[in-house]
Amino acid sequence: PLFKSRHDSFLKSQENLTDHCLSMIDRIEGKEVLEIGCGNGVQSCYITETYKPSKMTGVDLNPYSIEIAKSEKSRRNITNIQFFVDDAQKMRFIEDKSQDIIINIESAFHYPDKSAFLREIQRVLKPGGHFLIADLITLNKKAFSLREKWKKVQHLNHWNIERYNIEIQNAGLKILQTDDITEAVVKGFRSYPLWFRQMKKKGFLNDYVFKLFYTIILHWYIFLLTKRREYVVFQGIKDS
């Protein structure tokens, strides 16, 4: 969630994040857009309805997420969008030099081989095409070995900003701008009491357990984003 107003719902706060990221790209209307790590497809559908690309494609490694995404596409009656189960590090369904814009929001920190992911972006982008990656960056220059082992168990792969800059360049891509949105995301998370008030009531015990669990999780996210991580958006181009 990205904070814009203290009255924003959780869904609106998530749309704020999408809108802010896409504001870094000059034009989306009429373009072919690929979202890598599309999850349940809600963001791809929102982009299609709001920004009017000529064609939208979403890929995700989780078959269950793609099943939900296809259902959401049908529910909204969107015709110019397609979803595939695919691996961000080696995409089978996306052809070389086929995409005008590639979007990857809050997914790359799960990829074991992010260098391969960046090479895939370079492969499928058209010359002059734009990419946008919003990712959680570690503030540590070097992680402790025990923490690294735990992160691998949790399927987490956080790079620091220096490595990101080097690896993007090594992949044959060029960064045009970066944006640290950590403060706005933390402020968004701190709006959770409003979200709880807006939540449908399901019974005292159910609501209590739900709120307790998510309060712990949200405070953990806030701790990480204020002590160990940054939320950074990279926007760049594949040179012609």
mmCIF file of C-alpha atoms in Angstrom:
data_model
loop_
_atom_site.group_PDB
_atom_site.id
_atom_site.type_symbol
_atom_site.label_atom_id
_atom_site.label_comp_id
_atom_site.label_asym_id
_atom_site.label_seq_id
_atom_site.Cartn_x
_atom_site.Cartn_y
_atom_site.Cartn_z
ATOM 1 C CA PRO A 1 0.000 0.000 0.000
ATOM 2 C CA LEU A 2 1.167 3.529 -0.856
ATOM 3 C CA PHE A 3 -0.162 6.378 1.290
ATOM 4 C CA LYS A 4 -2.015 9.196 -0.422
ATOM 5 C CA SER A 5 -4.906 9.883 1.958
ATOM 6 C CA ARG A 6 -5.780 8.673 5.449
ATOM 7 C CA HIS A 7 -9.246 7.800 4.084
ATOM 8 C CA ASP A 8 -7.939 5.315 1.484
ATOM 9 C CA SER A 9 -9.040 1.689 1.745
ATOM 10 C CA PHE A 10 -6.468 -1.098 1.457
ATOM 11 C CA LEU A 11 -7.444 -1.692 -2.186
ATOM 12 C CA LYS A 12 -7.177 2.023 -2.978
ATOM 13 C CA SER A 13 -3.755 2.154 -1.301
ATOM 14 C CA GLN A 14 -2.609 -0.711 -3.527
ATOM 15 C CA GLU A 15 -3.927 1.112 -6.595
ATOM 16 C CA ASN A 16 -1.961 4.167 -5.400
ATOM 17 C CA LEU A 17 1.207 2.063 -5.593
ATOM 18 C CA THR A 18 0.407 0.908 -9.126
ATOM 19 C CA ASP A 19 -0.468 4.440 -10.263
ATOM 20 C CA HIS A 20 2.718 5.889 -8.769
ATOM 21 C CA CYS A 21 4.909 3.274 -10.443
ATOM 22 C CA LEU A 22 3.242 3.665 -13.839
ATOM 23 C CA SER A 23 3.522 7.453 -13.636
ATOM 24 C CA MET A 24 7.253 6.912 -14.230
ATOM 25 C CA ILE A 25 6.490 5.596 -17.744
ATOM 26 C CA ASP A 26 5.563 8.217 -20.340
ATOM 27 C CA ARG A 27 2.885 6.361 -22.267
ATOM 28 C CA ILE A 28 1.090 3.037 -21.818
ATOM 29 C CA GLU A 29 -2.042 3.485 -23.934
ATOM 30 C CA GLY A 30 -1.827 1.487 -27.165
ATOM 31 C CA LYS A 31 1.295 -0.396 -26.070
ATOM 32 C CA GLU A 32 1.905 -4.117 -25.486
ATOM 33 C CA VAL A 33 2.476 -4.572 -21.755
ATOM 34 C CA LEU A 34 3.806 -7.595 -19.845
ATOM 35 C CA GLU A 35 3.452 -7.965 -16.085
ATOM 36 C CA ILE A 36 5.955 -10.480 -14.704
ATOM 37 C CA GLY A 37 4.810 -11.865 -11.364
ATOM 38 C CA CYS A 38 1.169 -10.919 -11.904
ATOM 39 C CA GLY A 39 -0.142 -12.960 -8.968
ATOM 40 C CA ASN A 40 -3.940 -13.126 -8.939
ATOM 41 C CA GLY A 41 -4.215 -10.806 -11.939
ATOM 42 C CA VAL A 42 -6.042 -7.971 -10.167
ATOM 43 C CA GLN A 43 -3.272 -5.483 -10.928
ATOM 44 C CA SER A 44 -3.067 -6.529 -14.604
ATOM 45 C CA CYS A 45 -6.834 -6.084 -14.915
ATOM 46 C CA TYR A 46 -6.638 -2.678 -13.235
ATOM 47 C CA ILE A 47 -3.855 -1.572 -15.608
ATOM 48 C CA THR A 48 -5.827 -2.785 -18.634
ATOM 49 C CA GLU A 49 -9.007 -0.964 -17.616
ATOM 50 C CA THR A 50 -7.278 2.236 -16.462
ATOM 51 C CA TYR A 51 -4.327 2.719 -18.823
ATOM 52 C CA LYS A 52 -5.708 1.126 -22.037
ATOM 53 C CA PRO A 53 -2.746 -0.883 -23.397
ATOM 54 C CA SER A 54 -3.432 -2.545 -26.745
ATOM 55 C CA LYS A 55 -2.578 -5.901 -25.184
ATOM 56 C CA MET A 56 -1.801 -7.002 -21.625
ATOM 57 C CA THR A 57 -0.051 -10.237 -20.663
ATOM 58 C CA GLY A 58 0.469 -11.533 -17.138
ATOM 59 C CA VAL A 59 2.750 -14.393 -16.110
ATOM 60 C CA ASP A 60 3.222 -16.016 -12.725
ATOM 61 C CA LEU A 61 4.821 -19.226 -11.460
ATOM 62 C CA ASN A 62 1.832 -20.176 -9.277
ATOM 63 C CA PRO A 63 -0.879 -22.101 -11.217
ATOM 64 C CA TYR A 64 -3.509 -21.319 -8.580
ATOM 65 C CA SER A 65 -2.846 -17.570 -8.931
ATOM 66 C CA ILE A 66 -3.205 -17.808 -12.708
ATOM 67 C CA GLU A 67 -6.487 -19.694 -12.269
ATOM 68 C CA ILE A 68 -7.789 -16.804 -10.147
ATOM 69 C CA ALA A 69 -6.450 -14.279 -12.687
ATOM 70 C CA LYS A 70 -8.328 -15.940 -15.555
ATOM 71 C CA SER A 71 -11.493 -15.961 -13.454
ATOM 72 C CA GLU A 72 -11.030 -12.248 -12.679
ATOM 73 C CA LYS A 73 -10.526 -11.509 -16.379
ATOM 74 C CA SER A 74 -13.806 -13.286 -17.205
ATOM 75 C CA ARG A 75 -15.655 -11.577 -14.350
ATOM 76 C CA ARG A 76 -14.600 -8.146 -15.623
ATOM 77 C CA ASN A 77 -15.204 -9.159 -19.274
ATOM 78 C CA ILE A 78 -11.737 -8.039 -20.421
ATOM 79 C CA THR A 79 -10.809 -9.354 -23.868
ATOM 80 C CA ASN A 80 -7.307 -7.947 -24.517
ATOM 81 C CA ILE A 81 -5.528 -9.677 -21.650
ATOM 82 C CA GLN A 82 -4.014 -13.148 -21.309
ATOM 83 C CA PHE A 83 -2.439 -15.037 -18.424
ATOM 84 C CA PHE A 84 0.154 -17.835 -18.433
ATOM 85 C CA VAL A 85 1.912 -19.983 -15.870
ATOM 86 C CA ASP A 86 5.543 -19.124 -16.555
ATOM 87 C CA ASP A 87 8.920 -18.638 -14.864
ATOM 88 C CA ALA A 88 10.266 -15.070 -14.669
ATOM 89 C CA GLN A 89 13.802 -16.453 -14.997
ATOM 90 C CA LYS A 90 13.041 -18.403 -18.210
ATOM 91 C CA MET A 91 9.783 -17.456 -19.884
ATOM 92 C CA ARG A 92 8.466 -19.985 -22.402
ATOM 93 C CA PHE A 93 5.419 -18.096 -23.681
ATOM 94 C CA ILE A 94 6.926 -14.658 -24.329
ATOM 95 C CA GLU A 95 8.712 -14.170 -27.657
ATOM 96 C CA ASP A 96 11.929 -12.241 -28.232
ATOM 97 C CA LYS A 97 11.539 -8.469 -28.738
ATOM 98 C CA SER A 98 7.749 -8.648 -28.376
ATOM 99 C CA GLN A 99 6.946 -6.207 -25.522
ATOM 100 C CA ASP A 100 6.837 -2.415 -25.393
ATOM 101 C CA ILE A 101 6.672 -2.251 -21.581
ATOM 102 C CA ILE A 102 7.532 -4.739 -18.825
ATOM 103 C CA ILE A 103 6.249 -4.261 -15.272
ATOM 104 C CA ASN A 104 7.404 -6.169 -12.201
ATOM 105 C CA ILE A 105 5.975 -4.891 -8.923
ATOM 106 C CA GLU A 106 6.824 -6.536 -5.606
ATOM 107 C CA SER A 107 7.820 -9.949 -6.921
ATOM 108 C CA ALA A 108 11.524 -9.982 -7.819
ATOM 109 C CA PHE A 109 12.711 -10.512 -4.241
ATOM 110 C CA HIS A 110 11.339 -14.076 -4.539
ATOM 111 C CA TYR A 111 13.499 -14.982 -7.579
ATOM 112 C CA PRO A 112 16.499 -17.217 -6.811
ATOM 113 C CA ASP A 113 18.323 -16.019 -9.960
ATOM 114 C CA LYS A 114 17.522 -12.345 -10.485
ATOM 115 C CA SER A 115 20.335 -11.985 -13.018
ATOM 116 C CA ALA A 116 18.491 -14.456 -15.270
ATOM 117 C CA PHE A 117 15.280 -12.469 -14.712
ATOM 118 C CA LEU A 118 16.980 -9.274 -15.917
ATOM 119 C CA ARG A 119 18.341 -11.073 -18.982
ATOM 120 C CA GLU A 120 14.795 -12.224 -19.753
ATOM 121 C CA ILE A 121 13.603 -8.619 -19.590
ATOM 122 C CA GLN A 122 16.316 -7.699 -22.092
ATOM 123 C CA ARG A 123 15.346 -10.603 -24.344
ATOM 124 C CA VAL A 124 11.608 -9.925 -24.597
ATOM 125 C CA LEU A 125 11.689 -6.105 -24.684
ATOM 126 C CA LYS A 126 11.544 -4.384 -28.039
ATOM 127 C CA PRO A 127 14.471 -2.041 -28.773
ATOM 128 C CA GLY A 128 13.564 1.222 -27.061
ATOM 129 C CA GLY A 129 11.110 -0.596 -24.795
ATOM 130 C CA HIS A 130 10.720 0.368 -21.135
ATOM 131 C CA PHE A 131 10.895 -1.717 -17.966
ATOM 132 C CA LEU A 132 9.816 -0.980 -14.410
ATOM 133 C CA ILE A 133 10.862 -3.003 -11.348
ATOM 134 C CA ALA A 134 9.597 -2.202 -7.844
ATOM 135 C CA ASP A 135 11.558 -4.282 -5.360
ATOM 136 C CA LEU A 136 12.633 -4.494 -1.725
ATOM 137 C CA ILE A 137 16.321 -3.618 -1.388
ATOM 138 C CA THR A 138 18.517 -4.709 1.505
ATOM 139 C CA LEU A 139 20.506 -2.043 3.345
ATOM 140 C CA ASN A 140 23.195 -4.565 4.280
ATOM 141 C CA LYS A 141 26.362 -4.694 2.235
ATOM 142 C CA LYS A 142 26.931 -8.271 3.352
ATOM 143 C CA ALA A 143 24.420 -10.544 5.077
ATOM 144 C CA PHE A 144 25.179 -12.901 7.934
ATOM 145 C CA SER A 145 25.429 -16.529 6.802
ATOM 146 C CA LEU A 146 22.649 -17.710 9.148
ATOM 147 C CA ARG A 147 20.289 -14.981 7.905
ATOM 148 C CA GLU A 148 21.133 -15.864 4.302
ATOM 149 C CA LYS A 149 20.251 -19.512 4.925
ATOM 150 C CA TRP A 150 16.940 -18.502 6.496
ATOM 151 C CA LYS A 151 16.123 -16.214 3.555
ATOM 152 C CA LYS A 152 16.736 -19.079 1.120
ATOM 153 C CA VAL A 153 14.297 -21.243 3.084
ATOM 154 C CA GLN A 154 11.771 -18.392 2.787
ATOM 155 C CA HIS A 155 12.521 -17.962 -0.957
ATOM 156 C CA LEU A 156 13.857 -14.435 -0.452
ATOM 157 C CA ASN A 157 16.632 -12.855 -2.495
ATOM 158 C CA HIS A 158 17.272 -9.226 -1.595
ATOM 159 C CA TRP A 159 19.972 -7.292 -3.442
ATOM 160 C CA ASN A 160 21.484 -4.024 -2.300
ATOM 161 C CA ILE A 161 21.246 -0.963 -4.528
ATOM 162 C CA GLU A 162 24.820 -1.267 -5.794
ATOM 163 C CA ARG A 163 24.301 -4.802 -7.057
ATOM 164 C CA TYR A 164 21.022 -3.881 -8.716
ATOM 165 C CA ASN A 165 22.695 -1.066 -10.642
ATOM 166 C CA ILE A 166 25.531 -3.351 -11.783
ATOM 167 C CA GLU A 167 23.309 -6.296 -12.750
ATOM 168 C CA ILE A 168 20.865 -4.133 -14.720
ATOM 169 C CA GLN A 169 23.769 -2.730 -16.700
ATOM 170 C CA ASN A 170 25.261 -6.204 -17.177
ATOM 171 C CA ALA A 171 21.935 -7.393 -18.617
ATOM 172 C CA GLY A 172 22.161 -4.780 -21.382
ATOM 173 C CA LEU A 173 19.580 -2.439 -19.863
ATOM 174 C CA LYS A 174 19.806 1.211 -18.865
ATOM 175 C CA ILE A 175 18.302 2.831 -15.757
ATOM 176 C CA LEU A 176 16.616 6.170 -16.460
ATOM 177 C CA GLN A 177 15.355 6.913 -12.950
ATOM 178 C CA THR A 178 14.997 5.405 -9.491
ATOM 179 C CA ASP A 179 12.537 6.320 -6.775
ATOM 180 C CA ASP A 180 12.745 5.410 -3.088
ATOM 181 C CA ILE A 181 9.124 5.108 -1.931
ATOM 182 C CA THR A 182 9.881 3.508 1.450
ATOM 183 C CA GLU A 183 8.421 6.321 3.560
ATOM 184 C CA ALA A 184 5.125 6.387 1.664
ATOM 185 C CA VAL A 185 4.781 2.584 1.880
ATOM 186 C CA VAL A 186 5.481 2.586 5.628
ATOM 187 C CA LYS A 187 2.884 5.325 6.052
ATOM 188 C CA GLY A 188 0.499 3.201 4.008
ATOM 189 C CA PHE A 189 1.001 0.202 6.298
ATOM 190 C CA ARG A 190 0.330 2.392 9.335
ATOM 191 C CA SER A 191 -3.196 3.010 8.007
ATOM 192 C CA TYR A 192 -4.181 -0.534 8.984
ATOM 193 C CA PRO A 193 -6.623 0.490 11.788
ATOM 194 C CA LEU A 194 -8.878 1.991 9.088
ATOM 195 C CA TRP A 195 -8.734 -1.245 7.079
ATOM 196 C CA PHE A 196 -9.792 -3.221 10.139
ATOM 197 C CA ARG A 197 -12.766 -0.918 10.652
ATOM 198 C CA GLN A 198 -13.795 -1.415 7.024
ATOM 199 C CA MET A 199 -13.480 -5.205 7.277
ATOM 200 C CA LYS A 200 -16.670 -7.298 7.144
ATOM 201 C CA LYS A 201 -17.501 -8.722 10.552
ATOM 202 C CA LYS A 202 -17.418 -12.523 10.843
ATOM 203 C CA GLY A 203 -17.702 -12.983 14.587
ATOM 204 C CA PHE A 204 -15.756 -11.814 17.617
ATOM 205 C CA LEU A 205 -13.225 -14.659 17.816
ATOM 206 C CA ASN A 206 -12.615 -14.778 14.071
ATOM 207 C CA ASP A 207 -12.102 -11.008 13.895
ATOM 208 C CA TYR A 208 -9.857 -10.962 16.968
ATOM 209 C CA VAL A 209 -7.536 -13.688 15.645
ATOM 210 C CA PHE A 210 -7.456 -12.096 12.188
ATOM 211 C CA LYS A 211 -6.611 -8.651 13.549
ATOM 212 C CA LEU A 212 -3.983 -10.001 15.948
ATOM 213 C CA PHE A 213 -2.248 -11.982 13.207
ATOM 214 C CA TYR A 214 -2.191 -9.102 10.728
ATOM 215 C CA THR A 215 -1.173 -6.552 13.336
ATOM 216 C CA ILE A 216 1.919 -8.649 14.078
ATOM 217 C CA ILE A 217 2.678 -9.108 10.372
ATOM 218 C CA LEU A 218 2.203 -5.421 9.540
ATOM 219 C CA HIS A 219 4.427 -4.279 12.405
ATOM 220 C CA TRP A 220 7.079 -6.713 11.192
ATOM 221 C CA TYR A 221 6.877 -5.175 7.695
ATOM 222 C CA ILE A 222 7.170 -1.700 9.189
ATOM 223 C CA PHE A 223 10.201 -2.766 11.221
ATOM 224 C CA LEU A 224 11.919 -4.206 8.137
ATOM 225 C CA LEU A 225 11.217 -1.116 6.033
ATOM 226 C CA THR A 226 12.525 1.242 8.696
ATOM 227 C CA LYS A 227 15.611 -0.772 9.718
ATOM 228 C CA ARG A 228 16.706 -3.273 7.065
ATOM 229 C CA ARG A 229 15.039 -2.596 3.712
ATOM 230 C CA GLU A 230 14.210 0.097 1.205
ATOM 231 C CA TYR A 231 11.392 0.018 -1.318
ATOM 232 C CA VAL A 232 12.889 1.189 -4.602
ATOM 233 C CA VAL A 233 11.396 1.559 -8.080
ATOM 234 C CA PHE A 234 13.728 1.252 -11.083
ATOM 235 C CA GLN A 235 12.554 2.551 -14.445
ATOM 236 C CA GLY A 236 14.671 2.098 -17.510
ATOM 237 C CA ILE A 237 15.013 1.265 -21.165
ATOM 238 C CA LYS A 238 16.489 -1.215 -23.598
ATOM 239 C CA ASP A 239 18.545 0.920 -25.957
ATOM 240 C CA SER A 240 17.571 0.902 -29.621
#
